[in-house]
Amino acid sequence: SQQGEEDPQALSIQEGENATMNCSYKTSINNLQWYRQNSGRGLVHLILIRSNEREKHSGRLRVTLDTSKKSSSLLITASRAADTASYFCATDGDPTRGGGSNYKLTFGKGTLLTVNP
Amino acid sequence: ETGVTQSPTHLIKTRGQQVTLRCSSQSGHNTVSWYQQALGQGPQFIFQYYREEENGRGNFPPRFSGLQFPNYSSELNVNALELDDSALYLCASTFGQGWKTQYFGPGTRLLVL
C-alpha cells in the first residue's frame, strides 16, 4: 500500500520558476526522503530529512517536514529544463520498531514535473 | 552514479515462464532491497536481504524469491509469471541495517506477454 501521497500529480512550469511539491503520509516515521526519477529509470536520492528536523536545504532544494500534520514539501528554486522528472517522497518505518521490513521505503505515486524552456 | 548496476535492462517473457533479474551493489553494501514499480505508480517493496538472509518482505506471493551473495550481488527470481508482473524492477543497496539512504540501480523493465 502507498504510504506517501504526493500532490499535485503533475506540475508544469516555465524555466526559472519555483516548483513546490507536497507529500502526505499516514504513520509515524523515522526519516522522509525525496527521490527523483527520469523517464522510468532508476531513482536518484535527493535529500533525507529526519523526523526531528523541520527544514533542510541542499543546493536549489528545500525540504520541510511537519510531523504533526504528517506532511512534507519539496521546493525546487530557479527550475531548469533538466529538472523535468518524476519526484517521489518515501518514508521509512516506525521509529519505535526495528528490523527487516521496517527499514523498507514506502513511496507515494509521485509528482511529474515538467519544466518548459 | 550510485554504483549499483542491474541486468538485463529490458526483458520480454511469456505468461507462466520464470525470470531471474540481477543486481550488483557497491562494495561493502551488505543490505539489498528489491522494489517493483508498475507504470504510473511508486515503487513497492518486495523484500530485503541482509548478510545473505531475507530480512523482511512486502505483500508479494512466494513465487517472488531472492538470493544475496557474498560478493554484494543479488538476484530476484519470479516463477509462473503473470501479466501483472510487467513492471520496472529496482534494486537498492546500503550498508548495514537501520534507516538509511538507499542507493538504487537503473532497473530492469520486464514485459510479460
Short mmCIF file of C-alpha atoms in Angstrom, two decimals:
data_model
loop_
_atom_site.label_atom_id
_atom_site.label_comp_id
_atom_site.label_asym_id
_atom_site.label_seq_id
_atom_site.Cartn_x
_atom_site.Cartn_y
_atom_site.Cartn_z
CA SER A 1 0.00 0.00 0.00
CA GLN A 2 1.13 3.55 -0.60
CA GLN A 3 2.18 5.47 2.50
CA GLY A 4 3.01 8.80 0.95
CA GLU A 5 0.79 10.69 -1.43
CA GLU A 6 2.28 13.46 -3.50
CA ASP A 7 0.38 16.49 -4.61
CA PRO A 8 -0.01 17.61 -7.32
CA GLN A 9 0.14 14.56 -9.56
CA ALA A 10 1.52 16.70 -12.36
CA LEU A 11 3.06 20.16 -12.45
CA SER A 12 4.10 22.20 -15.49
CA ILE A 13 6.13 25.39 -15.07
CA GLN A 14 8.48 27.66 -17.03
CA GLU A 15 12.22 27.63 -16.62
CA GLY A 16 13.30 29.94 -13.82
CA GLU A 17 10.12 29.49 -11.81
CA ASN A 18 9.96 27.68 -8.49
CA ALA A 19 8.29 24.28 -8.17
CA THR A 20 6.63 23.08 -4.99
CA MET A 21 5.53 19.52 -4.41
CA ASN A 22 3.79 18.20 -1.34
CA CYS A 23 3.70 14.81 0.31
CA SER A 24 1.40 13.44 2.99
CA TYR A 25 1.86 10.21 4.88
CA LYS A 26 -0.12 8.15 7.33
CA THR A 27 2.02 6.60 10.07
CA SER A 28 4.92 7.60 12.28
CA ILE A 29 8.25 7.79 10.51
CA ASN A 30 11.94 7.92 11.26
CA ASN A 31 13.01 9.70 8.08
CA LEU A 32 11.41 11.10 4.97
CA GLN A 33 13.33 11.11 1.73
CA TRP A 34 12.79 12.63 -1.67
CA TYR A 35 13.85 10.85 -4.83
CA ARG A 36 13.90 11.84 -8.47
CA GLN A 37 13.28 9.53 -11.43
CA ASN A 38 13.95 10.33 -15.07
CA SER A 39 11.83 8.60 -17.70
CA GLY A 40 11.07 5.45 -15.71
CA ARG A 41 14.69 4.72 -14.90
CA GLY A 42 16.47 4.40 -11.56
CA LEU A 43 15.74 6.59 -8.57
CA VAL A 44 18.22 9.24 -7.55
CA HIS A 45 18.32 10.22 -3.91
CA LEU A 46 17.86 13.97 -3.43
CA ILE A 47 17.57 14.65 0.27
CA LEU A 48 16.79 12.96 3.59
CA ILE A 49 15.11 14.76 6.47
CA ARG A 50 14.88 13.18 9.89
CA SER A 51 11.72 13.24 11.96
CA ASN A 52 13.28 15.69 14.44
CA GLU A 53 14.21 18.16 11.69
CA ARG A 54 11.85 20.77 10.30
CA GLU A 55 13.73 22.10 7.30
CA LYS A 56 16.70 21.11 5.21
CA HIS A 57 18.47 22.65 2.23
CA SER A 58 20.62 21.18 -0.50
CA GLY A 59 21.59 23.46 -3.35
CA ARG A 60 18.36 24.58 -5.06
CA LEU A 61 16.30 22.15 -2.99
CA ARG A 62 14.46 23.00 0.20
CA VAL A 63 12.53 20.37 2.12
CA THR A 64 10.22 20.95 5.05
CA LEU A 65 8.71 18.39 7.37
CA ASP A 66 5.70 18.82 9.65
CA THR A 67 5.28 15.65 11.67
CA SER A 68 2.16 16.97 13.40
CA LYS A 69 0.44 17.20 10.02
CA LYS A 70 2.31 14.19 8.60
CA SER A 71 3.34 16.20 5.58
CA SER A 72 6.43 17.37 3.74
CA SER A 73 7.14 19.73 0.89
CA LEU A 74 9.92 19.87 -1.68
CA LEU A 75 10.75 23.24 -3.22
CA ILE A 76 12.97 23.48 -6.27
CA THR A 77 14.06 27.05 -6.88
CA ALA A 78 15.03 28.56 -10.21
CA SER A 79 13.98 25.45 -12.10
CA ARG A 80 15.73 24.26 -15.23
CA ALA A 81 14.56 22.11 -18.12
CA ALA A 82 16.88 19.37 -16.80
CA ASP A 83 14.73 19.22 -13.63
CA THR A 84 11.97 17.60 -15.68
CA ALA A 85 11.36 14.26 -13.96
CA SER A 86 9.07 12.44 -11.54
CA TYR A 87 9.61 13.21 -7.88
CA PHE A 88 8.73 10.78 -5.10
CA CYS A 89 8.64 11.08 -1.37
CA ALA A 90 9.48 7.95 0.57
CA THR A 91 9.01 7.22 4.23
CA ASP A 92 10.58 4.54 6.33
CA GLY A 93 9.31 2.71 9.34
CA ASP A 94 8.03 3.34 12.82
CA PRO A 95 10.96 4.56 14.92
CA THR A 96 9.73 2.51 17.87
CA ARG A 97 10.24 -0.72 15.97
CA GLY A 98 13.29 -2.22 14.35
CA GLY A 99 14.36 -4.83 11.89
CA GLY A 100 13.76 -6.07 8.39
CA SER A 101 10.64 -4.74 6.74
CA ASN A 102 10.71 -1.73 8.97
CA TYR A 103 13.66 -0.42 7.02
CA LYS A 104 11.79 -0.55 3.76
CA LEU A 105 10.89 2.63 1.94
CA THR A 106 7.24 3.30 1.23
CA PHE A 107 6.72 5.53 -1.77
CA GLY A 108 3.90 7.70 -2.98
CA LYS A 109 2.74 7.78 -6.59
CA GLY A 110 4.93 10.75 -7.41
CA THR A 111 4.63 14.18 -8.98
CA LEU A 112 5.51 14.53 -12.64
CA LEU A 113 7.31 17.86 -13.04
CA THR A 114 7.70 19.37 -16.50
CA VAL A 115 9.90 22.44 -16.83
CA ASN A 116 9.39 24.17 -20.15
CA PRO A 117 12.34 26.03 -21.69
CA GLU B 1 26.07 7.36 -10.42
CA THR B 2 25.06 5.19 -7.48
CA GLY B 3 27.47 2.32 -8.17
CA VAL B 4 24.55 -0.10 -8.33
CA THR B 5 24.05 -1.96 -11.60
CA GLN B 6 21.26 -4.21 -12.83
CA SER B 7 20.94 -6.67 -15.67
CA PRO B 8 19.36 -7.06 -18.07
CA THR B 9 17.96 -3.60 -18.82
CA HIS B 10 14.94 -4.97 -20.65
CA LEU B 11 13.35 -8.40 -20.79
CA ILE B 12 10.31 -9.91 -22.51
CA LYS B 13 8.79 -13.12 -21.18
CA THR B 14 5.54 -15.01 -21.67
CA ARG B 15 3.00 -15.88 -19.02
CA GLY B 16 3.98 -18.92 -16.97
CA GLN B 17 7.70 -18.57 -17.57
CA GLN B 18 10.34 -17.92 -14.91
CA VAL B 19 12.74 -14.97 -14.81
CA THR B 20 15.91 -14.07 -12.91
CA LEU B 21 16.95 -10.45 -12.51
CA ARG B 22 20.38 -9.48 -11.24
CA CYS B 23 21.78 -6.65 -9.17
CA SER B 24 25.34 -5.73 -8.29
CA SER B 25 25.72 -3.47 -5.28
CA GLN B 26 28.53 -1.20 -4.21
CA SER B 27 31.35 -2.98 -2.44
CA GLY B 28 30.55 -3.18 1.25
CA HIS B 29 26.79 -2.76 0.82
CA ASN B 30 25.50 -5.80 2.66
CA THR B 31 21.82 -4.85 2.57
CA VAL B 32 19.84 -5.05 -0.65
CA SER B 33 16.17 -4.39 -1.23
CA TRP B 34 14.06 -5.10 -4.28
CA TYR B 35 11.13 -2.98 -5.43
CA GLN B 36 8.50 -3.37 -8.14
CA GLN B 37 7.27 -0.26 -9.91
CA ALA B 38 4.21 -0.56 -12.11
CA LEU B 39 3.61 2.07 -14.75
CA GLY B 40 2.45 5.34 -13.22
CA GLN B 41 2.97 4.12 -9.65
CA GLY B 42 5.61 4.47 -6.99
CA PRO B 43 7.93 1.58 -6.19
CA GLN B 44 6.54 -1.17 -3.95
CA PHE B 45 8.78 -3.07 -1.54
CA ILE B 46 9.21 -6.75 -2.39
CA PHE B 47 11.81 -7.90 0.14
CA GLN B 48 15.13 -7.10 1.74
CA TYR B 49 18.25 -9.20 2.26
CA TYR B 50 20.89 -8.57 4.89
CA ARG B 51 24.03 -10.66 5.04
CA GLU B 52 22.51 -13.22 2.65
CA GLU B 53 19.35 -13.78 4.69
CA GLU B 54 15.85 -12.49 3.92
CA ASN B 55 15.21 -9.76 6.43
CA GLY B 56 11.75 -8.50 5.63
CA ARG B 57 9.11 -8.99 2.98
CA GLY B 58 6.30 -6.94 1.46
CA ASN B 59 2.94 -8.13 0.19
CA PHE B 60 4.24 -10.31 -2.61
CA PRO B 61 3.49 -14.03 -3.11
CA PRO B 62 6.10 -16.75 -2.55
CA ARG B 63 6.72 -17.06 -6.29
CA PHE B 64 8.86 -13.94 -5.79
CA SER B 65 12.11 -15.10 -4.22
CA GLY B 66 15.63 -13.81 -3.90
CA LEU B 67 19.22 -14.57 -3.17
CA GLN B 68 22.09 -12.45 -1.95
CA PHE B 69 25.70 -13.49 -2.46
CA PRO B 70 28.88 -12.68 -0.52
CA ASN B 71 30.22 -10.63 -3.42
CA TYR B 72 27.46 -7.99 -2.94
CA SER B 73 25.41 -9.26 -5.87
CA SER B 74 21.84 -10.44 -5.61
CA GLU B 75 19.04 -11.98 -7.64
CA LEU B 76 15.30 -11.64 -7.84
CA ASN B 77 13.52 -14.72 -9.16
CA VAL B 78 9.90 -14.74 -10.25
CA ASN B 79 8.18 -18.02 -11.09
CA ALA B 80 4.96 -18.60 -13.00
CA LEU B 81 4.94 -15.10 -14.48
CA GLU B 82 1.64 -13.29 -14.72
CA LEU B 83 0.71 -10.35 -16.95
CA ASP B 84 0.57 -8.07 -13.88
CA ASP B 85 4.24 -8.78 -13.18
CA SER B 86 5.07 -6.42 -16.04
CA ALA B 87 6.90 -3.59 -14.32
CA LEU B 88 10.23 -1.90 -13.64
CA TYR B 89 12.18 -3.85 -11.02
CA LEU B 90 14.59 -1.83 -8.94
CA CYS B 91 17.22 -2.96 -6.51
CA ALA B 92 18.59 -0.69 -3.83
CA SER B 93 21.57 -1.22 -1.58
CA THR B 94 23.08 0.26 1.53
CA PHE B 95 25.49 -0.66 4.27
CA GLY B 96 24.13 -2.26 7.41
CA GLN B 97 20.70 -2.01 8.91
CA GLY B 98 18.76 0.98 10.06
CA TRP B 99 17.08 3.91 8.47
CA LYS B 100 19.49 4.99 5.82
CA THR B 101 19.69 6.33 2.33
CA GLN B 102 19.28 3.53 -0.19
CA TYR B 103 21.13 3.66 -3.49
CA PHE B 104 19.08 2.50 -6.46
CA GLY B 105 20.14 0.79 -9.65
CA PRO B 106 18.75 1.80 -13.06
CA GLY B 107 16.19 -1.00 -13.03
CA THR B 108 15.14 -3.88 -15.27
CA ARG B 109 11.98 -3.40 -17.30
CA LEU B 110 10.09 -6.67 -17.55
CA LEU B 111 7.27 -7.19 -20.02
CA VAL B 112 5.12 -10.30 -19.66
CA LEU B 113 3.05 -11.22 -22.72
#
